Amino acid sequence: QQQVKQSPQSLIVQKGGISIINCAYENTAFDYFPWYQQFPGKGPALLIAIRPDVSEKKEGRFTISFNKSAKQFSLHIMDSQPGDSATYFCAAMSYNFNKFYFGSGTKLNVKP
Amino acid sequence: EPEVTQTPSHQVTQMGQEVILRCVPISNHLYFYWYRQILGQKVEFLVSFYNNEISEKSEIFDDQFSVERPDGSNFTLKIRSTKLEDSAMYFCASVRGSTSYEQYFGPGTRLTVT
């Protein structure tokens, strides 16, 4: 059973546009929801994360929106730049640190 | 800034050989993980480790795999008898724990089994 479902699989956005990636989770015990950015040949890098006690978190051009009742969260990249072109993974973890459940990834291509 | 390091960056081995992938997690971190990623695909959880014990392992992590923290700094993944399908990027990650949830990944080891 896939605990975290991510969409879309790929996304093409024009420079300056907004990129939106969505994730849905199953387990209500999850209480930490990070997003990772991965460039080819590199390890995933933590981009931004949210706990379920808030509905939104913003860091620069990156925003997480969190809907606890719908069990969904999304990453918004404002003013998308070609340098944002990468694969993005959402994830979820419960309080015991035993396992991070990853989404399947979204390959973002920002066209100049 | 502290970072997770991994060695080697690339390992080529023949099918049936044993390999050991090494990781040095961030020094004050308590939770350690191994993941693998086949080229262009999703990040797959292999195992988590805390307090010198495996916390959780996936169905991929069968008897051919083992992990060890032989000293206070290294965290190793051993594959006893490699198969062609073990070819992938292997990432180590660590989390400090307590109120700190941030997971930091190493740069990965590319394992090629021929």
Short mmCIF file of C-alpha atoms in Angstrom, two decimals:
data_model
loop_
_atom_site.label_atom_id
_atom_site.label_comp_id
_atom_site.label_asym_id
_atom_site.label_seq_id
_atom_site.Cartn_x
_atom_site.Cartn_y
_atom_site.Cartn_z
CA GLN A 1 0.00 0.00 0.00
CA GLN A 2 1.42 3.32 -1.05
CA GLN A 3 1.38 5.56 2.00
CA VAL A 4 2.17 8.79 0.15
CA LYS A 5 0.89 9.51 -3.35
CA GLN A 6 2.45 12.31 -5.37
CA SER A 7 1.32 14.05 -8.54
CA PRO A 8 2.02 15.01 -11.23
CA GLN A 9 4.84 12.76 -12.36
CA SER A 10 6.28 15.58 -14.47
CA LEU A 11 5.63 19.28 -14.79
CA ILE A 12 6.67 21.93 -17.28
CA VAL A 13 6.39 25.56 -16.20
CA GLN A 14 7.48 28.79 -17.84
CA LYS A 15 10.02 30.97 -16.09
CA GLY A 16 8.22 33.22 -13.63
CA GLY A 17 5.25 30.89 -13.30
CA ILE A 18 3.98 28.98 -10.30
CA SER A 19 4.84 25.28 -9.92
CA ILE A 20 2.44 23.22 -7.84
CA ILE A 21 3.09 19.64 -6.73
CA ASN A 22 0.57 17.68 -4.71
CA CYS A 23 0.80 14.85 -2.22
CA ALA A 24 -1.78 12.82 -0.34
CA TYR A 25 -1.16 10.55 2.62
CA GLU A 26 -2.99 7.71 4.28
CA ASN A 27 -1.76 7.45 7.84
CA THR A 28 -3.16 9.99 10.30
CA ALA A 29 -0.23 9.23 12.64
CA PHE A 30 2.13 11.11 10.32
CA ASP A 31 3.20 14.35 11.92
CA TYR A 32 6.08 15.64 9.82
CA PHE A 33 5.88 16.39 6.11
CA PRO A 34 9.11 17.38 4.32
CA TRP A 35 9.81 18.20 0.70
CA TYR A 36 13.12 17.31 -0.91
CA GLN A 37 14.80 18.66 -4.03
CA GLN A 38 17.11 16.40 -6.00
CA PHE A 39 19.40 17.32 -8.86
CA PRO A 40 20.77 14.58 -11.16
CA GLY A 41 23.59 12.63 -9.56
CA LYS A 42 23.05 14.23 -6.14
CA GLY A 43 21.36 13.20 -2.93
CA PRO A 44 17.94 14.59 -1.98
CA ALA A 45 18.22 17.89 -0.12
CA LEU A 46 15.66 19.05 2.42
CA LEU A 47 13.84 22.03 0.98
CA ILE A 48 11.05 22.85 3.40
CA ALA A 49 8.91 20.93 5.90
CA ILE A 50 5.72 21.35 7.88
CA ARG A 51 4.09 19.93 10.99
CA PRO A 52 0.30 19.40 11.04
CA ASP A 53 -0.36 22.12 13.59
CA VAL A 54 -0.10 24.80 10.88
CA SER A 55 -1.82 25.07 7.51
CA GLU A 56 0.91 26.90 5.63
CA LYS A 57 4.64 27.49 5.79
CA LYS A 58 6.58 29.84 3.57
CA GLU A 59 10.34 30.05 3.01
CA GLY A 60 11.33 32.45 0.26
CA ARG A 61 9.71 31.35 -2.97
CA PHE A 62 8.68 27.97 -1.54
CA THR A 63 5.39 27.42 0.29
CA ILE A 64 3.82 24.28 1.73
CA SER A 65 0.04 24.23 2.04
CA PHE A 66 -1.31 21.60 4.41
CA ASN A 67 -4.89 20.33 4.65
CA LYS A 68 -5.18 17.96 7.60
CA SER A 69 -8.84 17.04 7.05
CA ALA A 70 -8.20 16.11 3.43
CA LYS A 71 -4.85 14.46 4.27
CA GLN A 72 -3.15 16.44 1.52
CA PHE A 73 -0.22 18.79 1.27
CA SER A 74 1.31 20.64 -1.62
CA LEU A 75 4.45 22.50 -2.59
CA HIS A 76 4.14 25.83 -4.39
CA ILE A 77 7.18 27.35 -6.08
CA MET A 78 6.52 31.00 -6.87
CA ASP A 79 8.39 32.82 -9.65
CA SER A 80 9.84 29.51 -10.86
CA GLN A 81 13.36 29.73 -12.28
CA PRO A 82 15.30 27.42 -14.64
CA GLY A 83 17.58 26.64 -11.68
CA ASP A 84 14.55 25.09 -9.93
CA SER A 85 14.49 22.35 -12.58
CA ALA A 86 14.95 19.19 -10.53
CA THR A 87 13.03 16.25 -9.13
CA TYR A 88 10.93 16.98 -6.06
CA PHE A 89 9.88 14.38 -3.51
CA CYS A 90 7.33 14.74 -0.76
CA ALA A 91 7.59 12.54 2.31
CA ALA A 92 5.86 11.83 5.59
CA MET A 93 7.02 10.50 8.92
CA SER A 94 5.42 9.63 12.20
CA TYR A 95 6.78 10.66 15.60
CA ASN A 96 9.01 7.59 16.14
CA PHE A 97 11.52 8.38 13.36
CA ASN A 98 11.39 4.77 12.18
CA LYS A 99 10.61 5.48 8.56
CA PHE A 100 10.14 8.29 6.09
CA TYR A 101 7.57 7.42 3.45
CA PHE A 102 8.45 9.01 0.11
CA GLY A 103 6.23 9.99 -2.77
CA SER A 104 7.16 8.82 -6.25
CA GLY A 105 8.69 12.15 -7.30
CA THR A 106 7.87 14.98 -9.70
CA LYS A 107 10.31 16.01 -12.39
CA LEU A 108 10.03 19.78 -12.80
CA ASN A 109 11.29 21.52 -15.91
CA VAL A 110 11.22 25.31 -15.85
CA LYS A 111 11.55 26.70 -19.37
CA PRO A 112 13.42 30.00 -19.84
CA GLU B 1 28.00 23.17 8.02
CA PRO B 2 27.93 19.52 9.14
CA GLU B 3 27.15 17.03 6.39
CA VAL B 4 26.67 13.34 5.81
CA THR B 5 29.55 11.80 3.88
CA GLN B 6 29.64 8.54 1.95
CA THR B 7 32.42 6.44 0.46
CA PRO B 8 33.14 5.35 -2.14
CA SER B 9 31.34 7.60 -4.61
CA HIS B 10 31.30 4.78 -7.17
CA GLN B 11 31.76 1.06 -6.64
CA VAL B 12 31.94 -1.51 -9.40
CA THR B 13 31.69 -5.14 -8.40
CA GLN B 14 31.03 -8.50 -9.95
CA MET B 15 27.85 -10.42 -9.32
CA GLY B 16 28.15 -12.58 -6.22
CA GLN B 17 30.77 -10.41 -4.56
CA GLU B 18 30.34 -8.71 -1.21
CA VAL B 19 30.33 -4.92 -0.98
CA ILE B 20 30.42 -2.56 1.96
CA LEU B 21 29.13 0.96 1.57
CA ARG B 22 30.26 3.42 4.19
CA CYS B 23 28.64 6.48 5.67
CA VAL B 24 29.59 9.00 8.30
CA PRO B 25 26.39 10.60 9.62
CA ILE B 26 26.30 14.04 11.20
CA SER B 27 28.00 13.75 14.57
CA ASN B 28 25.17 14.53 16.99
CA HIS B 29 22.52 12.63 15.04
CA LEU B 30 20.88 9.57 16.54
CA TYR B 31 18.78 8.04 13.72
CA PHE B 32 20.33 6.59 10.59
CA TYR B 33 18.85 5.36 7.34
CA TRP B 34 19.81 3.67 4.10
CA TYR B 35 17.87 4.24 0.89
CA ARG B 36 18.40 3.18 -2.65
CA GLN B 37 17.38 4.80 -5.90
CA ILE B 38 17.46 3.16 -9.29
CA LEU B 39 18.29 5.74 -11.94
CA GLY B 40 15.49 8.24 -12.39
CA GLN B 41 13.13 6.41 -10.08
CA LYS B 42 11.77 6.90 -6.59
CA VAL B 43 13.69 6.87 -3.33
CA GLU B 44 13.24 3.43 -1.73
CA PHE B 45 13.60 2.94 1.99
CA LEU B 46 15.86 0.06 2.99
CA VAL B 47 16.43 0.27 6.74
CA SER B 48 16.48 2.55 9.77
CA PHE B 49 18.82 2.22 12.74
CA TYR B 50 18.73 3.64 16.26
CA ASN B 51 20.55 2.82 19.46
CA ASN B 52 22.59 0.12 17.72
CA GLU B 53 19.54 -1.73 16.52
CA ILE B 54 17.48 -1.91 13.36
CA SER B 55 14.26 0.04 13.93
CA GLU B 56 12.52 -0.91 10.72
CA LYS B 57 13.41 -2.59 7.44
CA SER B 58 11.70 -2.94 4.10
CA GLU B 59 10.98 -6.09 2.16
CA ILE B 60 13.99 -5.24 -0.03
CA PHE B 61 16.27 -5.58 3.01
CA ASP B 62 16.55 -9.36 3.01
CA ASP B 63 19.21 -11.66 4.48
CA GLN B 64 21.72 -10.47 1.90
CA PHE B 65 21.78 -7.04 3.54
CA SER B 66 23.15 -6.01 6.92
CA VAL B 67 23.96 -2.75 8.66
CA GLU B 68 26.42 -1.95 11.35
CA ARG B 69 27.68 0.98 13.35
CA PRO B 70 31.15 -0.37 14.18
CA ASP B 71 32.30 2.74 16.03
CA GLY B 72 30.95 6.10 17.07
CA SER B 73 31.07 7.62 13.61
CA ASN B 74 30.68 5.10 10.77
CA PHE B 75 27.46 3.47 9.58
CA THR B 76 27.85 0.72 7.01
CA LEU B 77 25.62 -1.21 4.63
CA LYS B 78 26.86 -4.63 3.57
CA ILE B 79 25.49 -6.61 0.65
CA ARG B 80 26.78 -10.18 0.97
CA SER B 81 26.29 -11.52 -2.54
CA THR B 82 25.46 -8.81 -5.03
CA LYS B 83 22.97 -9.30 -7.83
CA LEU B 84 22.63 -7.36 -11.06
CA GLU B 85 19.44 -5.77 -9.72
CA ASP B 86 21.35 -4.29 -6.79
CA SER B 87 22.83 -1.75 -9.20
CA ALA B 88 21.55 1.62 -7.94
CA MET B 89 22.47 4.75 -6.04
CA TYR B 90 22.61 4.10 -2.30
CA PHE B 91 22.00 7.03 0.02
CA CYS B 92 22.68 7.27 3.71
CA ALA B 93 20.73 9.78 5.79
CA SER B 94 20.57 10.87 9.40
CA VAL B 95 18.24 12.70 11.78
CA ARG B 96 19.18 14.26 15.09
CA GLY B 97 15.91 13.27 16.76
CA SER B 98 14.11 14.62 19.83
CA THR B 99 12.51 17.84 18.57
CA SER B 100 14.64 17.92 15.43
CA TYR B 101 13.08 16.06 12.50
CA GLU B 102 15.26 17.26 9.62
CA GLN B 103 16.71 14.40 7.60
CA TYR B 104 20.01 15.03 5.84
CA PHE B 105 21.20 12.87 2.97
CA GLY B 106 24.70 12.01 1.88
CA PRO B 107 25.86 12.39 -1.73
CA GLY B 108 25.34 8.69 -2.42
CA THR B 109 27.35 5.72 -3.64
CA ARG B 110 26.72 4.51 -7.16
CA LEU B 111 26.89 0.72 -7.11
CA THR B 112 27.35 -1.03 -10.42
CA VAL B 113 27.11 -4.83 -10.44
CA THR B 114 28.44 -6.51 -13.58
#
